[in-house]
CSV table of C-alpha atoms and ligand atoms in Angstrom, one decimal:
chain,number,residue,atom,x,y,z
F,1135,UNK,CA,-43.3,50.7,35.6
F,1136,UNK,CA,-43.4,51.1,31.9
F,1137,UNK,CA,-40.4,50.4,29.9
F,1138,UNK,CA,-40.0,52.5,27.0
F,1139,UNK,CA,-37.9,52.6,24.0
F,1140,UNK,CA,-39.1,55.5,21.4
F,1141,UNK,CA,-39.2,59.3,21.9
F,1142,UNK,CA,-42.6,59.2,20.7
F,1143,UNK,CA,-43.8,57.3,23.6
F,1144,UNK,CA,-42.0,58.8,26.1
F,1145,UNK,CA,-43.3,62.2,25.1
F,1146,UNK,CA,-46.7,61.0,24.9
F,1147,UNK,CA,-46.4,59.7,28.9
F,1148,UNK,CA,-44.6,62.8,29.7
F,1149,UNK,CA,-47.1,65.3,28.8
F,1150,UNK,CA,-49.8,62.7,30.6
F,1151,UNK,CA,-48.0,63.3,33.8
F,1152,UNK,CA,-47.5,66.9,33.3
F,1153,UNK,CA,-51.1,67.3,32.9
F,1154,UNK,CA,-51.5,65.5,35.9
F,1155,UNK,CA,-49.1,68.1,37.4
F,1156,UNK,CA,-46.5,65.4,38.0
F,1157,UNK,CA,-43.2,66.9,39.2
F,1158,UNK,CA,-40.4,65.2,37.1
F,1159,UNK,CA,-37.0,63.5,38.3
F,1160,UNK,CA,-35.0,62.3,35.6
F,1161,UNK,CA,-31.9,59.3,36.5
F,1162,UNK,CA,-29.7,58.9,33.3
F,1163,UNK,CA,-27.5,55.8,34.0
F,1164,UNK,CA,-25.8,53.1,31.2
F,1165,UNK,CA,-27.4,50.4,33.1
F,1166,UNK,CA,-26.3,47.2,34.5
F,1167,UNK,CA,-27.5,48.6,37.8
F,1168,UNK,CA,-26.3,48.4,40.9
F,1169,UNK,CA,-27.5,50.2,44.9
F,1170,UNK,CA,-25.9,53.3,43.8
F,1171,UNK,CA,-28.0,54.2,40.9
F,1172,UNK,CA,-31.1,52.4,42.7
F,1173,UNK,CA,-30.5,55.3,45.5
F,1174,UNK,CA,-30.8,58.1,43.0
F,1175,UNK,CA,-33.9,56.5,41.8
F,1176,UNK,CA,-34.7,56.8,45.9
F,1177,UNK,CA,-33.4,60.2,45.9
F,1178,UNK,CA,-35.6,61.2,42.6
F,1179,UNK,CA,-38.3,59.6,44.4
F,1180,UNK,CA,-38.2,62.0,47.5
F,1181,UNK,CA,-38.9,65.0,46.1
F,1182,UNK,CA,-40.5,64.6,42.5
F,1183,UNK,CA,-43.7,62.8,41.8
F,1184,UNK,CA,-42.9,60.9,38.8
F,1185,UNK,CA,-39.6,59.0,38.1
F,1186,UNK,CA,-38.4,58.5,34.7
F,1187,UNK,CA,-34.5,56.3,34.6
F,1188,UNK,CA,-33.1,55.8,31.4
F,1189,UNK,CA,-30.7,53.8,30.5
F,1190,UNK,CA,-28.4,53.9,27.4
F,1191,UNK,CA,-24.8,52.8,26.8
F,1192,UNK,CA,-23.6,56.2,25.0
F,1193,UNK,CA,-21.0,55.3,22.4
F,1194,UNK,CA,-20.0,59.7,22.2
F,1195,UNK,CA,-18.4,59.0,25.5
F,1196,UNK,CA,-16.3,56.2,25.4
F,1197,UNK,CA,-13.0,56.7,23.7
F,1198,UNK,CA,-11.5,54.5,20.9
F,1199,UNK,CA,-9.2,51.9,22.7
F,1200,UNK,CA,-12.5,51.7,25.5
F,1201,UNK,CA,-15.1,49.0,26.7
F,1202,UNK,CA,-18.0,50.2,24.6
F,1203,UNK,CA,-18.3,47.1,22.7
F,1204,UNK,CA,-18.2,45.1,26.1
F,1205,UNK,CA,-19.6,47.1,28.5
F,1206,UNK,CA,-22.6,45.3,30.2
F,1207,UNK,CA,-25.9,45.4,28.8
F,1208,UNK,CA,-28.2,44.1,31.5
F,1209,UNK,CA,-31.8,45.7,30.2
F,1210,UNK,CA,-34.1,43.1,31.8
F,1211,UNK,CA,-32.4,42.7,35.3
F,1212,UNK,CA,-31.9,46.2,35.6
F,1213,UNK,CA,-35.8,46.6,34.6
F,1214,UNK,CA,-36.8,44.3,37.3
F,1215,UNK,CA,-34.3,46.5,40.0
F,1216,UNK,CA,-35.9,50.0,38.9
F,1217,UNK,CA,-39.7,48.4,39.1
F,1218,UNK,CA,-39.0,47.1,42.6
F,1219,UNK,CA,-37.9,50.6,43.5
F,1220,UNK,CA,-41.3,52.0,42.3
F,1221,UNK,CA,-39.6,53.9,39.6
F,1222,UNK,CA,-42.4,55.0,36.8
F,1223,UNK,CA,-40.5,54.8,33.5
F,1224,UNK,CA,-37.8,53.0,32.3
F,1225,UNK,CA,-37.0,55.0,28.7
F,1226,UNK,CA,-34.3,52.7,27.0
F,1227,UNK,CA,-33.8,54.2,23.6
F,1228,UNK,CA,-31.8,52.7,20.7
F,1229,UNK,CA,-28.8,54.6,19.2
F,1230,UNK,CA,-31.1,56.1,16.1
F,1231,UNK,CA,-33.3,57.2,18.6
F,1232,UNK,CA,-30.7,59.5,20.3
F,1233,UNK,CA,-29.2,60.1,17.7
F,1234,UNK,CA,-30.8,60.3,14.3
F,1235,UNK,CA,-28.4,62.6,12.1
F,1236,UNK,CA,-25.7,59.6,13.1
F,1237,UNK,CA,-23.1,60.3,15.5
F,1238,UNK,CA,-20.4,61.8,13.4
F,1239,UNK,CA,-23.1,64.4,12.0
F,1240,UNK,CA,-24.4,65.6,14.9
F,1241,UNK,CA,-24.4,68.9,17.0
F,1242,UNK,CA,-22.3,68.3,20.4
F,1243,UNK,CA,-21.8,70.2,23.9
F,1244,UNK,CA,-18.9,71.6,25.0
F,1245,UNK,CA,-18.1,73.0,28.1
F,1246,UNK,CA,-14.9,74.3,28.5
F,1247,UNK,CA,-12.2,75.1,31.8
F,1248,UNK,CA,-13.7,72.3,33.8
F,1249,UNK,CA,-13.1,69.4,31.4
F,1250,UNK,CA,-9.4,70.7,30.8
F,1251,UNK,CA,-8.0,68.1,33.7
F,1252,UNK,CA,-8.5,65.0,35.7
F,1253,UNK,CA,-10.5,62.6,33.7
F,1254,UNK,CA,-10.7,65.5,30.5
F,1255,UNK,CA,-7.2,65.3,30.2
F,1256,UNK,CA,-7.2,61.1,29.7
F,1257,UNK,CA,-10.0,60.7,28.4
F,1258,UNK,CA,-10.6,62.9,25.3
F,1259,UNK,CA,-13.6,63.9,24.0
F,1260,UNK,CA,-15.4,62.0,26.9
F,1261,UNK,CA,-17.4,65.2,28.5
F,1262,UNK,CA,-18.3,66.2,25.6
F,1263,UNK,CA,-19.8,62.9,24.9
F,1264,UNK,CA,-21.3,63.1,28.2
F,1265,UNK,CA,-22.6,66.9,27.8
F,1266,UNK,CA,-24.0,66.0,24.9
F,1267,UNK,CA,-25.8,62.9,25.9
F,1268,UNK,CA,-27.3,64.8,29.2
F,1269,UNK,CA,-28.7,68.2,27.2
F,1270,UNK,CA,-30.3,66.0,24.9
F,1271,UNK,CA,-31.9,63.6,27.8
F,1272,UNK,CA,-32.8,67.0,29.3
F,1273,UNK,CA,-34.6,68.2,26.7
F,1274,UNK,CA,-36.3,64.7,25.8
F,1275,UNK,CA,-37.4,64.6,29.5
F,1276,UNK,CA,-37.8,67.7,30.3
F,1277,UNK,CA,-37.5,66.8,34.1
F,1278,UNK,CA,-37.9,69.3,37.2
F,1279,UNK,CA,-34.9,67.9,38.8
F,1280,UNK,CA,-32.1,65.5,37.4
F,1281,UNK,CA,-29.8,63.7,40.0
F,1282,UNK,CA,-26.3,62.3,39.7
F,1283,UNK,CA,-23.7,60.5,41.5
F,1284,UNK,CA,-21.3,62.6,43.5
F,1285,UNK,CA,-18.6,59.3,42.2
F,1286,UNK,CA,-18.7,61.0,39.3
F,1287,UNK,CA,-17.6,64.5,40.9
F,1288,UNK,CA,-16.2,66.4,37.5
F,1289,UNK,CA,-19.1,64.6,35.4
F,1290,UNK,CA,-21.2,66.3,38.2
F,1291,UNK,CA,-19.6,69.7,38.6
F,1292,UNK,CA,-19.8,69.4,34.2
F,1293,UNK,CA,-23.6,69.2,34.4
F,1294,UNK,CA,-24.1,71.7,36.8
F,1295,UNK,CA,-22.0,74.0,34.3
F,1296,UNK,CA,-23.8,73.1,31.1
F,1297,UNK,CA,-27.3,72.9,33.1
F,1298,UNK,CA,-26.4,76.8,34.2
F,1299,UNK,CA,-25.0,78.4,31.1
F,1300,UNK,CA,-27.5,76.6,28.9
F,1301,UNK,CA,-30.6,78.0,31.2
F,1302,UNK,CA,-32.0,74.6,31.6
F,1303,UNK,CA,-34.6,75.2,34.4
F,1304,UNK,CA,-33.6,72.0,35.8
F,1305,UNK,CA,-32.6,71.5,39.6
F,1306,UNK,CA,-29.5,69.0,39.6
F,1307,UNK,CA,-28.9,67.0,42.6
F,1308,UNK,CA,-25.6,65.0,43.8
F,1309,UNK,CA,-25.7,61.9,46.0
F,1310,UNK,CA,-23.1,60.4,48.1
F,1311,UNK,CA,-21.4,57.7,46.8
F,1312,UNK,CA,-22.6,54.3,47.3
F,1313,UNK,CA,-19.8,52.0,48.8
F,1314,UNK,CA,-19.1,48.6,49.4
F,1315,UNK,CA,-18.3,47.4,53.5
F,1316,UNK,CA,-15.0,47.5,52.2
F,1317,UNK,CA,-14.8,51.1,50.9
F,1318,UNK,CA,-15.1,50.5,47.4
F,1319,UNK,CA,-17.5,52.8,45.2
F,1320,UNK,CA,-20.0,50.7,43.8
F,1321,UNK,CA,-19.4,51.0,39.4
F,1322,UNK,CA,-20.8,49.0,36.8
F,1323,UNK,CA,-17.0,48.1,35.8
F,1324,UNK,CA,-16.0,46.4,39.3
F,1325,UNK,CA,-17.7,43.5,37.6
F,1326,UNK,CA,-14.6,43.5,36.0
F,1327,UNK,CA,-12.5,42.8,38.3
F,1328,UNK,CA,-10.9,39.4,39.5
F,1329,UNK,CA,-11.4,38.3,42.9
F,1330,UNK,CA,-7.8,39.6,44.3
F,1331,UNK,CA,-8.1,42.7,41.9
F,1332,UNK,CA,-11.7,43.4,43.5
F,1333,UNK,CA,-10.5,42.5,46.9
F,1334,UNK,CA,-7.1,45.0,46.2
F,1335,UNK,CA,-9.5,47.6,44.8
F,1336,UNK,CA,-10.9,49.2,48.3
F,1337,UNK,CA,-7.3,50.6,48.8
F,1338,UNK,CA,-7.9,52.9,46.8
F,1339,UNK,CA,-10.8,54.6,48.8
F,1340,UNK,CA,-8.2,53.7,52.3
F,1341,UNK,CA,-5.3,55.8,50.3
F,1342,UNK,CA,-8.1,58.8,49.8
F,1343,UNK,CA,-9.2,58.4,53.3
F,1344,UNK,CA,-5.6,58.9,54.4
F,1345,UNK,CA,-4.5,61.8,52.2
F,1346,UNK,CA,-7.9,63.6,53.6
F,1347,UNK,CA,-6.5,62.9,57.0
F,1348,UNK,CA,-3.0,64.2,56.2
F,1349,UNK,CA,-4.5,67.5,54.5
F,1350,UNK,CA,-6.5,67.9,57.8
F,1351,UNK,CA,-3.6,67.6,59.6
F,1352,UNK,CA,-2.3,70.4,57.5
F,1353,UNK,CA,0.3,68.2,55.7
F,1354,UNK,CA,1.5,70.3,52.3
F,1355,UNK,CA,-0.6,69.4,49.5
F,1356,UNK,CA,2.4,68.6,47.2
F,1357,UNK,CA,3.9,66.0,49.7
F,1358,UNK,CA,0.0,65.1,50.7
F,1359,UNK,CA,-0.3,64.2,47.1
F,1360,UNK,CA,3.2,62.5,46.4
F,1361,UNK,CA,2.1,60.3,49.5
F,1362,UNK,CA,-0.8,59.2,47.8
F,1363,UNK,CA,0.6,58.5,44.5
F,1364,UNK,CA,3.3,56.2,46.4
F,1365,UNK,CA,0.7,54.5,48.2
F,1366,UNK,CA,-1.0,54.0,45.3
F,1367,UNK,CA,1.8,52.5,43.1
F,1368,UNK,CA,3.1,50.7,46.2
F,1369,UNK,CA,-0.8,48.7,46.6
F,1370,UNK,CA,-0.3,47.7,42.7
F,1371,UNK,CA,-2.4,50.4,41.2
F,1372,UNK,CA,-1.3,52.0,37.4
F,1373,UNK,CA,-1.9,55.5,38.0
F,1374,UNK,CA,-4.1,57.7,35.8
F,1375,UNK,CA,-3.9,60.4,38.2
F,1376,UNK,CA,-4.4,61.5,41.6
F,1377,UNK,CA,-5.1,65.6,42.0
F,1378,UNK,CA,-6.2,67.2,44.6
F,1379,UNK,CA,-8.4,69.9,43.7
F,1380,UNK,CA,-10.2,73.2,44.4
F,1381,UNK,CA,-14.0,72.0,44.5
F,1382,UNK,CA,-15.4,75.3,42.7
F,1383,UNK,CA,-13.1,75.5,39.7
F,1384,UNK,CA,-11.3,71.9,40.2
F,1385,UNK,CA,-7.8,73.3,39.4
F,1386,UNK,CA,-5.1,72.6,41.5
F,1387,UNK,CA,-5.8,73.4,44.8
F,1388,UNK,CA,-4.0,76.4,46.8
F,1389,UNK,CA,-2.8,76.5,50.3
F,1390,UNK,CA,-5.6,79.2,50.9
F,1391,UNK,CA,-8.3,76.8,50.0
F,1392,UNK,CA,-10.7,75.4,52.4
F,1393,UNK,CA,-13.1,73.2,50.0
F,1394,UNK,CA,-10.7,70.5,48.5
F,1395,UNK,CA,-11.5,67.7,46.4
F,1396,UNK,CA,-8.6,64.7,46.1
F,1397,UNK,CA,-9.6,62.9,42.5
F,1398,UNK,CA,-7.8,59.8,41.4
F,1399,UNK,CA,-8.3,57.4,39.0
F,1400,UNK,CA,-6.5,54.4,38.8
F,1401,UNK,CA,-6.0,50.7,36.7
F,1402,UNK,CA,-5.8,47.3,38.3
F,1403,UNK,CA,-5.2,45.6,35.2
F,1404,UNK,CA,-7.1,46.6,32.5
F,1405,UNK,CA,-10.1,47.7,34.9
F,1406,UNK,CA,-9.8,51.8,35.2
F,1407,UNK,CA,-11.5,53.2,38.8
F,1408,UNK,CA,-12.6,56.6,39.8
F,1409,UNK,CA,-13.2,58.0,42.8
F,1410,UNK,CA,-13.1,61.1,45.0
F,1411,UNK,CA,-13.0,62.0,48.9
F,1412,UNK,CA,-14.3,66.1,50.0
F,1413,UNK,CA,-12.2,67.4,52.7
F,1414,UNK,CA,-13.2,71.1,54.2
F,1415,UNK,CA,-10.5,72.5,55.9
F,1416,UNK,CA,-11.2,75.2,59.0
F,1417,UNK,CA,-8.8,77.8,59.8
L,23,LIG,P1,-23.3,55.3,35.0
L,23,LIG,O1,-24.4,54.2,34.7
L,23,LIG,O2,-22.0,54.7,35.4
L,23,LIG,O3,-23.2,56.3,33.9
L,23,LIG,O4,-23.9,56.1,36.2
L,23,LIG,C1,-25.1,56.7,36.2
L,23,LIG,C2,-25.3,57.6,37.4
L,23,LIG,O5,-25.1,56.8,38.6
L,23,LIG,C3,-24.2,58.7,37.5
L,23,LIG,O6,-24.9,59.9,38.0
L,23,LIG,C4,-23.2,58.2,38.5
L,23,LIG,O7,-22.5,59.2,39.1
L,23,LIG,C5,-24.1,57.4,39.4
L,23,LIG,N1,-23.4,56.4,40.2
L,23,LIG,C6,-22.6,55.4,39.7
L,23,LIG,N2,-22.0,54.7,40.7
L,23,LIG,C7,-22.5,55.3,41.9
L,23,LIG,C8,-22.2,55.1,43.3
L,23,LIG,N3,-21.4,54.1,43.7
L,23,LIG,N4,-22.9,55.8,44.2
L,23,LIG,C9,-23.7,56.9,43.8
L,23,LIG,N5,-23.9,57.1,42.5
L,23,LIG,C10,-23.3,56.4,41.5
């Protein structure tokens, strides 16, 4: 695998494979990998020929009072993770790199409706961090297909959106979330976590689990929902939110919709947790 860390050099090995008729899959992460990005490298693997991860902790997206400054930066295990899983290139660019008119004078991506709730309405500015950081890895890569965590469900359904009205000719591709035994999604930040925090942390994928139950029992989705946010509170979480969703437009969801997504983050102590449970209801 070659690690690289300039556009130059990454273009310069791009057009190599495209000459070689490579099909591209593209894996942005922030690093400090763990089995859930290493199966989207898997899943990149699959169907394209040539695998490029990258890995950069994008400062657009993290909000003032957040873990920028401490998030963990973990280049040379997470090198030695992507090698093992036969990826081809690592691109790990610096800031000036990605962003060379500096961040407060450059062009960003926003895509409205989507971003209006769930994490968009904490979390302010962050999609439009994250827009901006994918439509620029899509243009530096240039990939066939790009492929992202389904743990990140709005992030995903806000790439899909950008990646269609933008006319990228880029196939995006969700995978399942990665879990522990336990039920908690695998994130970067569970390193975070104390022992009882991280053993307290899988309730929140049980809580999900049983609200999906209760919907497909055709509980009411305002009581379905009030459950869950007691459940929540009652296990120790601080809640952010928990919504459930329509999964096309991801506003509230109706009693006439069948495709439901329930979305909740949630603190346990400082740490903040995401995470998301699809429930398809038949008539
Ligand atoms: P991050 O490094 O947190 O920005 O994540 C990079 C990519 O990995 C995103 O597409 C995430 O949705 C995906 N991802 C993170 N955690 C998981 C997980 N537990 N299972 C599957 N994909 C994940």
């Amino acid at each position: 695998m070659k690690i690289l860390h300039t556009l130059k050099e990454l273009r310069e090995e791009l057009n190599q494979a495209r000459k070689a008729n490579h099909k591209i899959g593209l894996v942005p992460t922030m690093g400090n990998l763990h089995e859930g990005h290493l199966r989207l490298v898997d899943r990149a693997r699959e169907s394209n020929s040539f695998t490029v991860a990258t890995i950069f902790v994008n400062p657009l997206q993290f909000g003032e009072n957040e873990d920028f400054d401490s998030y963990p930066r973990t280049l040379e295990k997470d090198s030695s993770l992507l090698a093992a899983r036969n990826c081809d290139v690592l691109f790990a660019p610096n800031i000036f790199e990605v962003y060379p008119g500096g961040l407060k004078a450059e062009s960003t991506v926003h895509v409205p409706d989507i971003t209006k709730h769930h994490c968009g309405a904490s979390r302010e500015k962050h999609f439009d961090g994250v827009a901006t950081i994918v439509t620029k890895l899509f243009n530096m890569v240039q990939p066939d297909q790009a492929i992202f965590g389904e743990k990140d469900f709005q992030q995903l359904m806000v790439i899909r959106k950008l990646t269609n009205d933008l006319c990228f000719p880029i196939e995006i591709v969700g995978v399942p979330t990665c879990r522990e035994p336990s039920g908690l999604a695998l994130s970067s930040r569970n390193g975070y976590l104390n022992e009882e925090e991280h053993l307290r942390a899988s309730k929140l994928f049980a809580v999900l689990q049983q609200t999906k139950k209760a919907l497909e029992s055709n509980e009411d989705i305002v009581v379905a929902r009030q459950q869950a946010i007691s459940s929540l509170t009652e296990n120790g979480f601080k809640l952010d939110y928990l919504n459930i969703a329509s999964v096309d437009t991801l506003l509230p969801a109706k009693d006439a919709d069948k495709e439901i997504v329930i979305l909740a983050a949630v603190f346990l102590g400082a740490t903040r947790l995401i995470d998301n449970i699809r429930v398809s209801l038949t008539d």
